[in-house]
GROMACS .gro file of C-alpha atoms in nm:
model
  442
    1MET     CA    1  -1.280  -1.232   0.780
    2GLU     CA    2  -1.289  -1.423   0.455
    3PHE     CA    3  -1.008  -1.407   0.198
    4SER     CA    4  -1.041  -1.511  -0.163
    5LYS     CA    5  -0.790  -1.704  -0.364
    6VAL     CA    6  -0.500  -1.517  -0.523
    7VAL     CA    7  -0.567  -1.420  -0.885
    8ALA     CA    8  -0.294  -1.312  -1.129
    9CYS     CA    9  -0.258  -0.946  -1.219
   10ASP     CA   10   0.010  -0.703  -1.333
   11SER     CA   11   0.210  -0.587  -1.030
   12ALA     CA   12   0.243  -0.235  -1.174
   13ARG     CA   13  -0.135  -0.197  -1.218
   14PRO     CA   14  -0.352  -0.326  -0.932
   15PRO     CA   15  -0.709  -0.430  -1.015
   16LEU     CA   16  -0.961  -0.148  -1.028
   17PHE     CA   17  -1.306  -0.157  -0.868
   18SER     CA   18  -1.597  -0.038  -1.079
   19PRO     CA   19  -1.782   0.260  -0.926
   20CYS     CA   20  -2.088   0.039  -0.879
   21GLY     CA   21  -1.872  -0.198  -0.673
   22ASN     CA   22  -1.971  -0.515  -0.861
   23TYR     CA   23  -1.675  -0.567  -1.095
   24LEU     CA   24  -1.297  -0.565  -1.107
   25ALA     CA   25  -1.099  -0.461  -1.415
   26ILE     CA   26  -0.757  -0.621  -1.463
   27GLY     CA   27  -0.497  -0.546  -1.726
   28LEU     CA   28  -0.275  -0.846  -1.793
   29LYS     CA   29  -0.030  -0.814  -2.082
   30ASN     CA   30  -0.254  -0.724  -2.379
   31LYS     CA   31  -0.578  -0.845  -2.222
   32LEU     CA   32  -0.855  -0.667  -2.035
   33ILE     CA   33  -1.019  -0.906  -1.788
   34ILE     CA   34  -1.342  -0.830  -1.601
   35ARG     CA   35  -1.424  -1.029  -1.285
   36ARG     CA   36  -1.709  -1.017  -1.039
   37VAL     CA   37  -1.620  -0.893  -0.692
   38ASP     CA   38  -1.827  -1.147  -0.496
   39ASP     CA   39  -1.667  -1.467  -0.631
   40LEU     CA   40  -1.391  -1.336  -0.865
   41SER     CA   41  -1.544  -1.529  -1.154
   42LYS     CA   42  -1.440  -1.408  -1.498
   43THR     CA   43  -1.724  -1.240  -1.684
   44ARG     CA   44  -1.534  -1.105  -1.983
   45GLU     CA   45  -1.195  -1.109  -2.152
   46GLN     CA   46  -1.108  -0.854  -2.419
   47GLN     CA   47  -0.808  -0.864  -2.652
   48CYS     CA   48  -0.641  -0.521  -2.678
   49LYS     CA   49  -0.419  -0.401  -2.960
   50ASP     CA   50  -0.113  -0.376  -2.736
   51ALA     CA   51  -0.004  -0.412  -2.374
   52VAL     CA   52  -0.244  -0.253  -2.126
   53GLU     CA   53  -0.062   0.026  -1.942
   54TYR     CA   54  -0.364   0.206  -1.797
   55ILE     CA   55  -0.725   0.122  -1.702
   56GLU     CA   56  -1.010   0.342  -1.584
   57TRP     CA   57  -1.384   0.290  -1.538
   58SER     CA   58  -1.642   0.546  -1.642
   59SER     CA   59  -1.841   0.701  -1.358
   60ASP     CA   60  -2.148   0.484  -1.432
   61SER     CA   61  -1.945   0.159  -1.476
   62LEU     CA   62  -2.075   0.114  -1.832
   63TYR     CA   63  -1.746   0.181  -2.015
   64ILE     CA   64  -1.377   0.114  -1.961
   65ILE     CA   65  -1.074   0.275  -2.121
   66THR     CA   66  -0.742   0.100  -2.173
   67ALA     CA   67  -0.434   0.281  -2.295
   68ASN     CA   68  -0.091   0.205  -2.433
   69PHE     CA   69   0.124   0.518  -2.400
   70ARG     CA   70   0.410   0.397  -2.621
   71ARG     CA   71   0.179   0.365  -2.920
   72GLY     CA   72  -0.041   0.660  -2.824
   73LEU     CA   73  -0.344   0.433  -2.834
   74VAL     CA   74  -0.664   0.455  -2.627
   75GLU     CA   75  -0.940   0.194  -2.653
   76VAL     CA   76  -1.290   0.215  -2.506
   77TRP     CA   77  -1.497  -0.095  -2.423
   78ALA     CA   78  -1.870  -0.117  -2.342
   79MET     CA   79  -1.982  -0.346  -2.060
   80GLU     CA   80  -2.330  -0.398  -2.206
   81ASP     CA   81  -2.215  -0.467  -2.564
   82PRO     CA   82  -1.907  -0.692  -2.607
   83GLU     CA   83  -1.906  -0.624  -2.981
   84TRP     CA   84  -1.877  -0.246  -2.944
   85SER     CA   85  -1.541  -0.072  -2.912
   86CYS     CA   86  -1.385   0.263  -2.987
   87ARG     CA   87  -1.027   0.353  -3.064
   88MET     CA   88  -0.849   0.688  -3.031
   89ASP     CA   89  -0.509   0.734  -3.191
   90GLU     CA   90  -0.271   0.996  -3.053
   91SER     CA   91   0.043   0.852  -3.212
   92ALA     CA   92   0.118   1.174  -3.402
   93ALA     CA   93   0.130   1.399  -3.096
   94GLY     CA   94   0.209   1.123  -2.848
   95LEU     CA   95   0.008   1.022  -2.542
   96ASP     CA   96   0.118   1.122  -2.194
   97SER     CA   97  -0.198   1.076  -1.987
   98VAL     CA   98  -0.565   0.987  -2.027
   99ARG     CA   99  -0.875   0.995  -1.806
  100TRP     CA  100  -1.253   0.999  -1.812
  101ALA     CA  101  -1.458   1.315  -1.782
  102PRO     CA  102  -1.711   1.297  -1.495
  103ASP     CA  103  -2.005   1.223  -1.728
  104GLY     CA  104  -1.845   0.898  -1.849
  105ARG     CA  105  -1.905   0.990  -2.214
  106HIS     CA  106  -1.597   1.203  -2.285
  107VAL     CA  107  -1.233   1.096  -2.274
  108ILE     CA  108  -0.958   1.348  -2.187
  109SER     CA  109  -0.609   1.286  -2.323
  110THR     CA  110  -0.292   1.494  -2.287
  111ALA     CA  111  -0.029   1.489  -2.561
  112GLU     CA  112   0.342   1.460  -2.498
  113PHE     CA  113   0.543   1.775  -2.425
  114GLN     CA  114   0.219   1.940  -2.305
  115LEU     CA  115   0.118   2.028  -2.661
  116ARG     CA  116  -0.256   2.000  -2.606
  117ILE     CA  117  -0.545   1.847  -2.417
  118THR     CA  118  -0.793   1.661  -2.638
  119VAL     CA  119  -1.155   1.593  -2.543
  120TRP     CA  120  -1.308   1.299  -2.731
  121SER     CA  121  -1.688   1.273  -2.728
  122LEU     CA  122  -1.846   0.927  -2.749
  123VAL     CA  123  -2.187   1.087  -2.798
  124SER     CA  124  -2.142   1.349  -3.070
  125HIS     CA  125  -1.814   1.206  -3.210
  126ARG     CA  126  -1.668   1.557  -3.189
  127VAL     CA  127  -1.318   1.649  -3.072
  128PHE     CA  128  -1.224   1.957  -2.868
  129PHE     CA  129  -0.869   2.091  -2.820
  130PHE     CA  130  -0.707   2.305  -2.549
  131LYS     CA  131  -0.352   2.409  -2.628
  132PHE     CA  132  -0.046   2.409  -2.405
  133PRO     CA  133  -0.144   2.279  -2.061
  134LYS     CA  134   0.125   2.337  -1.802
  135HIS     CA  135   0.150   1.972  -1.696
  136SER     CA  136   0.043   1.627  -1.803
  137GLY     CA  137  -0.094   1.384  -1.547
  138ARG     CA  138  -0.153   1.669  -1.302
  139GLY     CA  139  -0.263   2.031  -1.318
  140LEU     CA  140  -0.612   1.921  -1.424
  141SER     CA  141  -0.905   1.884  -1.184
  142PHE     CA  142  -1.278   1.829  -1.225
  143SER     CA  143  -1.532   1.982  -0.991
  144ASN     CA  144  -1.710   1.721  -0.782
  145ASP     CA  145  -2.046   1.798  -0.940
  146GLY     CA  146  -1.892   1.722  -1.280
  147LYS     CA  147  -1.980   2.058  -1.432
  148TYR     CA  148  -1.637   2.217  -1.469
  149MET     CA  149  -1.279   2.131  -1.555
  150ALA     CA  150  -0.992   2.347  -1.425
  151VAL     CA  151  -0.661   2.335  -1.611
  152LEU     CA  152  -0.327   2.496  -1.534
  153GLU     CA  153  -0.193   2.664  -1.845
  154CYS     CA  154   0.162   2.756  -1.941
  155LYS     CA  155   0.299   3.090  -1.834
  156GLU     CA  156   0.177   3.400  -2.011
  157GLN     CA  157   0.375   3.715  -1.938
  158LYS     CA  158   0.552   3.524  -1.660
  159LYS     CA  159   0.225   3.432  -1.489
  160ASP     CA  160   0.056   3.097  -1.437
  161ARG     CA  161  -0.307   3.085  -1.545
  162VAL     CA  162  -0.610   2.873  -1.461
  163CYS     CA  163  -0.860   2.796  -1.735
  164VAL     CA  164  -1.208   2.686  -1.624
  165VAL     CA  165  -1.401   2.490  -1.888
  166SER     CA  166  -1.768   2.392  -1.890
  167CYS     CA  167  -1.807   2.014  -1.924
  168LYS     CA  168  -2.145   2.066  -2.092
  169ASP     CA  169  -2.025   2.227  -2.417
  170TRP     CA  170  -1.645   2.231  -2.352
  171LYS     CA  171  -1.622   2.608  -2.380
  172ILE     CA  172  -1.399   2.826  -2.166
  173VAL     CA  173  -1.608   3.008  -1.905
  174ARG     CA  174  -1.331   3.174  -1.705
  175GLN     CA  175  -0.957   3.241  -1.710
  176PHE     CA  176  -0.752   3.405  -1.437
  177ASN     CA  177  -0.386   3.446  -1.344
  178THR     CA  178  -0.257   3.290  -1.024
  179ASP     CA  179  -0.024   3.441  -0.769
  180THR     CA  180   0.229   3.160  -0.809
  181THR     CA  181   0.584   3.144  -0.938
  182ASP     CA  182   0.570   2.792  -1.079
  183ALA     CA  183   0.232   2.630  -1.012
  184TYR     CA  184   0.261   2.257  -0.942
  185ASP     CA  185  -0.101   2.140  -0.917
  186LEU     CA  186  -0.457   2.242  -0.833
  187LYS     CA  187  -0.751   2.080  -0.655
  188TRP     CA  188  -1.121   2.165  -0.614
  189SER     CA  189  -1.275   2.163  -0.268
  190PRO     CA  190  -1.537   1.885  -0.225
  191ASP     CA  191  -1.818   2.144  -0.223
  192ASP     CA  192  -1.675   2.308  -0.542
  193HIS     CA  193  -1.671   2.654  -0.382
  194PHE     CA  194  -1.292   2.692  -0.386
  195LEU     CA  195  -0.994   2.600  -0.599
  196CYS     CA  196  -0.654   2.546  -0.434
  197VAL     CA  197  -0.338   2.609  -0.638
  198TRP     CA  198   0.010   2.557  -0.499
  199ASP     CA  199   0.366   2.622  -0.609
  200SER     CA  200   0.643   2.371  -0.671
  201CYS     CA  201   0.853   2.256  -0.377
  202LEU     CA  202   1.103   2.538  -0.436
  203ARG     CA  203   0.864   2.791  -0.284
  204TYR     CA  204   0.615   2.755  -0.001
  205ASN     CA  205   0.305   2.915  -0.149
  206VAL     CA  206  -0.058   2.800  -0.143
  207CYS     CA  207  -0.333   3.011  -0.301
  208VAL     CA  208  -0.708   2.961  -0.266
  209TYR     CA  209  -0.950   3.109  -0.522
  210ASN     CA  210  -1.327   3.119  -0.541
  211PHE     CA  211  -1.518   3.025  -0.854
  212LEU     CA  212  -1.497   3.382  -0.987
  213GLY     CA  213  -1.118   3.365  -0.983
  214GLU     CA  214  -1.085   3.597  -0.684
  215LYS     CA  215  -0.804   3.512  -0.444
  216VAL     CA  216  -0.937   3.452  -0.095
  217LYS     CA  217  -0.612   3.336   0.068
  218SER     CA  218  -0.239   3.319   0.002
  219PHE     CA  219  -0.052   3.113   0.261
  220SER     CA  220   0.322   3.074   0.316
  221ALA     CA  221   0.458   2.918   0.634
  222TYR     CA  222   0.827   2.992   0.572
  223GLU     CA  223   1.082   3.091   0.309
  224GLY     CA  224   1.426   2.977   0.200
  225ALA     CA  225   1.360   2.600   0.218
  226LEU     CA  226   1.169   2.327   0.036
  227GLY     CA  227   0.797   2.398   0.073
  228VAL     CA  228   0.471   2.216  -0.003
  229LYS     CA  229   0.473   1.841  -0.062
  230SER     CA  230   0.105   1.739  -0.033
  231VAL     CA  231  -0.235   1.907  -0.013
  232GLU     CA  232  -0.563   1.753   0.101
  233TRP     CA  233  -0.914   1.891   0.148
  234SER     CA  234  -1.131   1.751   0.425
  235PRO     CA  235  -1.452   1.576   0.303
  236SER     CA  236  -1.655   1.859   0.458
  237SER     CA  237  -1.450   2.126   0.272
  238GLN     CA  238  -1.410   2.310   0.603
  239LEU     CA  239  -1.039   2.230   0.639
  240LEU     CA  240  -0.739   2.242   0.407
  241ALA     CA  241  -0.438   2.035   0.515
  242ILE     CA  242  -0.095   2.129   0.378
  243GLY     CA  243   0.191   1.883   0.421
  244SER     CA  244   0.540   2.024   0.387
  245TYR     CA  245   0.904   1.925   0.372
  246ASP     CA  246   0.964   2.039   0.731
  247LYS     CA  247   0.760   1.736   0.853
  248SER     CA  248   0.455   1.939   0.952
  249VAL     CA  249   0.091   1.949   0.847
  250ARG     CA  250  -0.066   2.293   0.870
  251ILE     CA  251  -0.445   2.307   0.872
  252LEU     CA  252  -0.642   2.610   0.753
  253ASN     CA  253  -1.015   2.668   0.808
  254ASN     CA  254  -1.242   2.793   0.530
  255MET     CA  255  -1.412   3.062   0.740
  256THR     CA  256  -1.120   3.296   0.811
  257TRP     CA  257  -0.853   3.099   0.618
  258SER     CA  258  -0.626   3.127   0.921
  259GLN     CA  259  -0.405   2.847   1.045
  260VAL     CA  260  -0.586   2.627   1.297
  261ILE     CA  261  -0.292   2.416   1.408
  262ASP     CA  262   0.057   2.301   1.310
  263LEU     CA  263   0.082   1.923   1.340
  264LYS     CA  264   0.451   1.842   1.389
  265HIS     CA  265   0.573   1.490   1.316
  266LYS     CA  266   0.836   1.425   1.582
  267THR     CA  267   1.061   1.121   1.574
  268SER     CA  268   1.051   1.086   1.952
  269VAL     CA  269   0.699   1.019   2.081
  270SER     CA  270   0.588   0.970   2.441
  271PRO     CA  271   0.261   0.791   2.528
  272SER     CA  272   0.003   0.952   2.754
  273SER     CA  273  -0.352   0.901   2.874
  274LYS     CA  274  -0.476   1.061   2.551
  275ARG     CA  275  -0.212   0.929   2.314
  276PHE     CA  276  -0.136   0.564   2.237
  277VAL     CA  277   0.192   0.451   2.088
  278TYR     CA  278   0.173   0.111   1.918
  279GLU     CA  279   0.481  -0.086   1.820
  280GLU     CA  280   0.470  -0.392   1.598
  281VAL     CA  281   0.667  -0.679   1.752
  282PRO     CA  282   0.700  -1.050   1.667
  283THR     CA  283   0.479  -1.284   1.867
  284ASN     CA  284   0.654  -1.543   2.079
  285THR     CA  285   0.614  -1.915   2.019
  286SER     CA  286   0.334  -1.978   2.267
  287GLU     CA  287   0.134  -1.676   2.154
  288SER     CA  288   0.180  -1.769   1.789
  289ALA     CA  289   0.051  -2.121   1.854
  290ALA     CA  290  -0.252  -1.988   2.039
  291ARG     CA  291  -0.338  -1.742   1.762
  292ARG     CA  292  -0.284  -1.983   1.475
  293ILE     CA  293  -0.647  -2.095   1.486
  294GLN     CA  294  -0.771  -1.739   1.439
  295SER     CA  295  -0.537  -1.550   1.209
  296GLU     CA  296  -0.185  -1.696   1.227
  297ALA     CA  297  -0.044  -1.344   1.252
  298THR     CA  298   0.328  -1.358   1.326
  299THR     CA  299   0.336  -1.009   1.475
  300LYS     CA  300   0.120  -0.798   1.702
  301TYR     CA  301   0.090  -0.441   1.827
  302ASN     CA  302   0.232  -0.368   2.172
  303ILE     CA  303   0.119  -0.059   2.360
  304CYS     CA  304   0.433   0.128   2.463
  305GLU     CA  305   0.454   0.276   2.810
  306GLU     CA  306   0.774   0.473   2.755
  307MET     CA  307   0.898   0.715   2.493
  308ILE     CA  308   1.011   0.556   2.167
  309THR     CA  309   1.228   0.688   1.886
  310LEU     CA  310   1.101   0.625   1.535
  311PRO     CA  311   1.357   0.514   1.273
  312SER     CA  312   1.444   0.794   1.035
  313ARG     CA  313   1.652   0.791   0.719
  314LYS     CA  314   1.867   1.076   0.602
  315PRO     CA  315   1.787   1.195   0.246
  316ASN     CA  316   2.059   1.208  -0.017
  317PRO     CA  317   2.126   1.579  -0.089
  318GLU     CA  318   2.264   1.493  -0.434
  319LYS     CA  319   1.935   1.345  -0.558
  320ALA     CA  320   1.624   1.529  -0.671
  321ASN     CA  321   1.292   1.487  -0.491
  322PRO     CA  322   1.440   1.398  -0.150
  323GLN     CA  323   1.261   1.141   0.066
  324LEU     CA  324   1.164   1.400   0.322
  325GLY     CA  325   0.848   1.560   0.456
  326VAL     CA  326   0.479   1.467   0.470
  327GLY     CA  327   0.426   1.278   0.145
  328TRP     CA  328   0.095   1.111   0.232
  329MET     CA  329  -0.210   1.211   0.436
  330LYS     CA  330  -0.583   1.133   0.427
  331PHE     CA  331  -0.889   1.245   0.621
  332SER     CA  332  -1.136   0.990   0.751
  333CYS     CA  333  -1.483   0.992   0.595
  334ASN     CA  334  -1.628   1.205   0.876
  335THR     CA  335  -1.328   1.445   0.898
  336GLN     CA  336  -1.277   1.335   1.257
  337TYR     CA  337  -0.929   1.191   1.199
  338LEU     CA  338  -0.629   1.260   0.979
  339ALA     CA  339  -0.370   0.991   0.906
  340SER     CA  340  -0.028   1.100   0.783
  341ARG     CA  341   0.316   0.963   0.706
  342THR     CA  342   0.653   1.127   0.650
  343ASP     CA  343   0.878   0.997   0.375
  344ASN     CA  344   1.187   1.001   0.594
  345SER     CA  345   1.010   0.785   0.860
  346PRO     CA  346   0.820   0.543   0.636
  347HIS     CA  347   0.770   0.281   0.910
  348ALA     CA  348   0.548   0.508   1.120
  349LEU     CA  349   0.191   0.630   1.081
  350TYR     CA  350   0.052   0.926   1.274
  351ILE     CA  351  -0.320   0.958   1.351
  352TRP     CA  352  -0.456   1.296   1.461
  353HIS     CA  353  -0.794   1.378   1.615
  354ILE     CA  354  -0.898   1.684   1.417
  355THR     CA  355  -1.186   1.788   1.642
  356LYS     CA  356  -0.965   1.783   1.953
  357LEU     CA  357  -0.654   1.902   1.761
  358ARG     CA  358  -0.414   1.649   1.904
  359LEU     CA  359  -0.219   1.335   1.823
  360VAL     CA  360  -0.409   1.026   1.938
  361ALA     CA  361  -0.200   0.739   1.801
  362VAL     CA  362   0.136   0.653   1.649
  363LEU     CA  363   0.187   0.314   1.486
  364LYS     CA  364   0.545   0.193   1.445
  365HIS     CA  365   0.586  -0.100   1.205
  366LEU     CA  366   0.868  -0.343   1.143
  367HIS     CA  367   0.861  -0.271   0.771
  368THR     CA  368   0.788   0.025   0.545
  369LEU     CA  369   0.422   0.124   0.529
  370HIS     CA  370   0.328   0.070   0.163
  371ASP     CA  371  -0.036   0.179   0.158
  372ALA     CA  372  -0.328   0.276   0.379
  373ALA     CA  373  -0.695   0.355   0.319
  374TRP     CA  374  -0.987   0.475   0.530
  375HIS     CA  375  -1.317   0.288   0.532
  376PRO     CA  376  -1.571   0.487   0.324
  377ARG     CA  377  -1.834   0.501   0.603
  378VAL     CA  378  -1.661   0.473   0.943
  379PRO     CA  379  -1.322   0.586   1.083
  380LEU     CA  380  -1.148   0.253   1.030
  381LEU     CA  381  -0.801   0.254   0.872
  382ALA     CA  382  -0.662  -0.047   0.685
  383MET     CA  383  -0.288  -0.075   0.613
  384CYS     CA  384  -0.035  -0.302   0.445
  385CYS     CA  385   0.343  -0.309   0.479
  386GLY     CA  386   0.449  -0.516   0.181
  387GLY     CA  387   0.411  -0.842   0.370
  388SER     CA  388   0.153  -1.116   0.421
  389GLN     CA  389  -0.040  -0.935   0.693
  390LEU     CA  390  -0.322  -0.681   0.705
  391TYR     CA  391  -0.330  -0.411   0.972
  392PHE     CA  392  -0.625  -0.216   1.113
  393TRP     CA  393  -0.666   0.084   1.341
  394SER     CA  394  -0.985   0.226   1.489
  395LYS     CA  395  -1.070   0.421   1.802
  396LYS     CA  396  -1.136   0.083   1.966
  397GLY     CA  397  -0.782  -0.043   1.909
  398THR     CA  398  -0.555  -0.219   1.659
  399TYR     CA  399  -0.567  -0.553   1.479
  400VAL     CA  400  -0.321  -0.763   1.282
  401VAL     CA  401  -0.458  -1.030   1.048
  402LYS     CA  402  -0.269  -1.289   0.850
  403ILE     CA  403  -0.351  -1.310   0.479
  404PRO     CA  404  -0.407  -1.685   0.431
  405ALA     CA  405  -0.278  -1.699   0.075
  406PRO     CA  406  -0.080  -2.001  -0.042
  407GLY     CA  407   0.290  -1.944  -0.104
  408SER     CA  408   0.439  -1.601  -0.052
  409PHE     CA  409   0.182  -1.328  -0.115
  410TYR     CA  410   0.296  -0.979  -0.020
  411ALA     CA  411   0.038  -0.699  -0.023
  412SER     CA  412   0.166  -0.362  -0.144
  413SER     CA  413  -0.161  -0.178  -0.222
  414ILE     CA  414  -0.500  -0.167  -0.057
  415LYS     CA  415  -0.843  -0.036  -0.165
  416TRP     CA  416  -1.194  -0.047  -0.022
  417THR     CA  417  -1.507  -0.118  -0.220
  418VAL     CA  418  -1.756   0.168  -0.252
  419ASP     CA  419  -1.984   0.020   0.015
  420GLY     CA  420  -1.694  -0.073   0.244
  421ASP     CA  421  -1.784  -0.443   0.260
  422ALA     CA  422  -1.459  -0.567   0.108
  423ILE     CA  423  -1.092  -0.482   0.057
  424ILE     CA  424  -0.876  -0.560  -0.242
  425LEU     CA  425  -0.512  -0.641  -0.166
  426ALA     CA  426  -0.263  -0.643  -0.454
  427GLY     CA  427   0.100  -0.747  -0.474
  428LYS     CA  428   0.360  -0.868  -0.720
  429LYS     CA  429   0.209  -1.216  -0.758
  430GLY     CA  430  -0.154  -1.112  -0.793
  431PHE     CA  431  -0.442  -0.993  -0.580
  432CYS     CA  432  -0.704  -1.119  -0.339
  433THR     CA  433  -1.010  -0.978  -0.167
  434CYS     CA  434  -1.094  -0.961   0.201
  435SER     CA  435  -1.459  -0.942   0.306
  436CYS     CA  436  -1.615  -0.911   0.649
  437SER     CA  437  -1.971  -0.856   0.766
  438ASN     CA  438  -1.872  -0.640   1.063
  439PHE     CA  439  -1.602  -0.403   0.940
  440GLU     CA  440  -1.805  -0.113   1.079
  441ASP     CA  441  -1.797  -0.268   1.429
  442MET     CA  442  -1.418  -0.296   1.449
   0.00000   0.00000   0.00000
């Protein structure tokens, strides 16, 4: 593996890969910096009107938006024309969130206090408004083919409503009420056949609708306790995973919409012939000296032969949004595996074999797991724990690699390039890239 030098970036905003995979966009104070991925050379530096608080590439990598929420200012920059720029001012209504439409030629902004959603066209210079969205920053989802936008609207006659808008002419094509008490968010299935809407954590309720607005499933696992915490579609759209506050992931299939399995995250895990339990431990002096030539990793994974108890923290009942339940989960690219983590056991990562419906691995780390990401082409999982090491899991085993950055570089976020040939690792002091010619063979 080859690691680049550490380059400065804002710790709150990690660098962002362009969809084409050739460039990195970095917001540093009031500057937008573009670097090449292969050698991190600077190709462009743009002076913004104020501090850069948000960056996003267009889908074709030809434009970039930067935003400053305090001033309600959005700026658009063209990669092919350094002299061209566009500015959108939302200072009157305030700016709460901003994003690109799938076509990369329309910008979607949400005003403060959920007053309106504004669609800005870079082509026709027209502006479209949609009043009173239910949320800002969530409750808005684009279909994967880029043709439709679904928005949660505020309650009408004590009912939540979904508004489906055509991204071609920005006209409403369908509106329907949802069977929710207080809808929290919505998400299209990857094949765009279904739309999943779920309630806030106060009620366990997940509803699935088809494109016509007809409800095909309403699912509730229990009542009288905190409910849904995370929802994830499989890449094939055949499975819907629902993570909840009771530390379980329930998987529904899209044929009968019945529950396939309940994946329980237990704190006591026993290894078996079909389940490996890995524990991160420090390497001893002799092992560390022997490994220094290769990676200089100061820890390694041990395969446990006896039952282990995962560390668990007790949530504070006096604080909102308790650190409890399945807060993160992701399917591998081929839907073969599901990786998940509970917020009350942040040191551990669970890996489930979806085809065989069983737990295949548990990884216990010395420190909190900060981020993890699946390879875009093969079932290889990369992880970071806020330290100077990079962790990998695949069906062949586990790996720990030292990040050879000078000084103290601690990785807290991790992202793959589109082609899966490199990883970007970001921390408080900057970022670096990791490239390898045989990631797919690990």
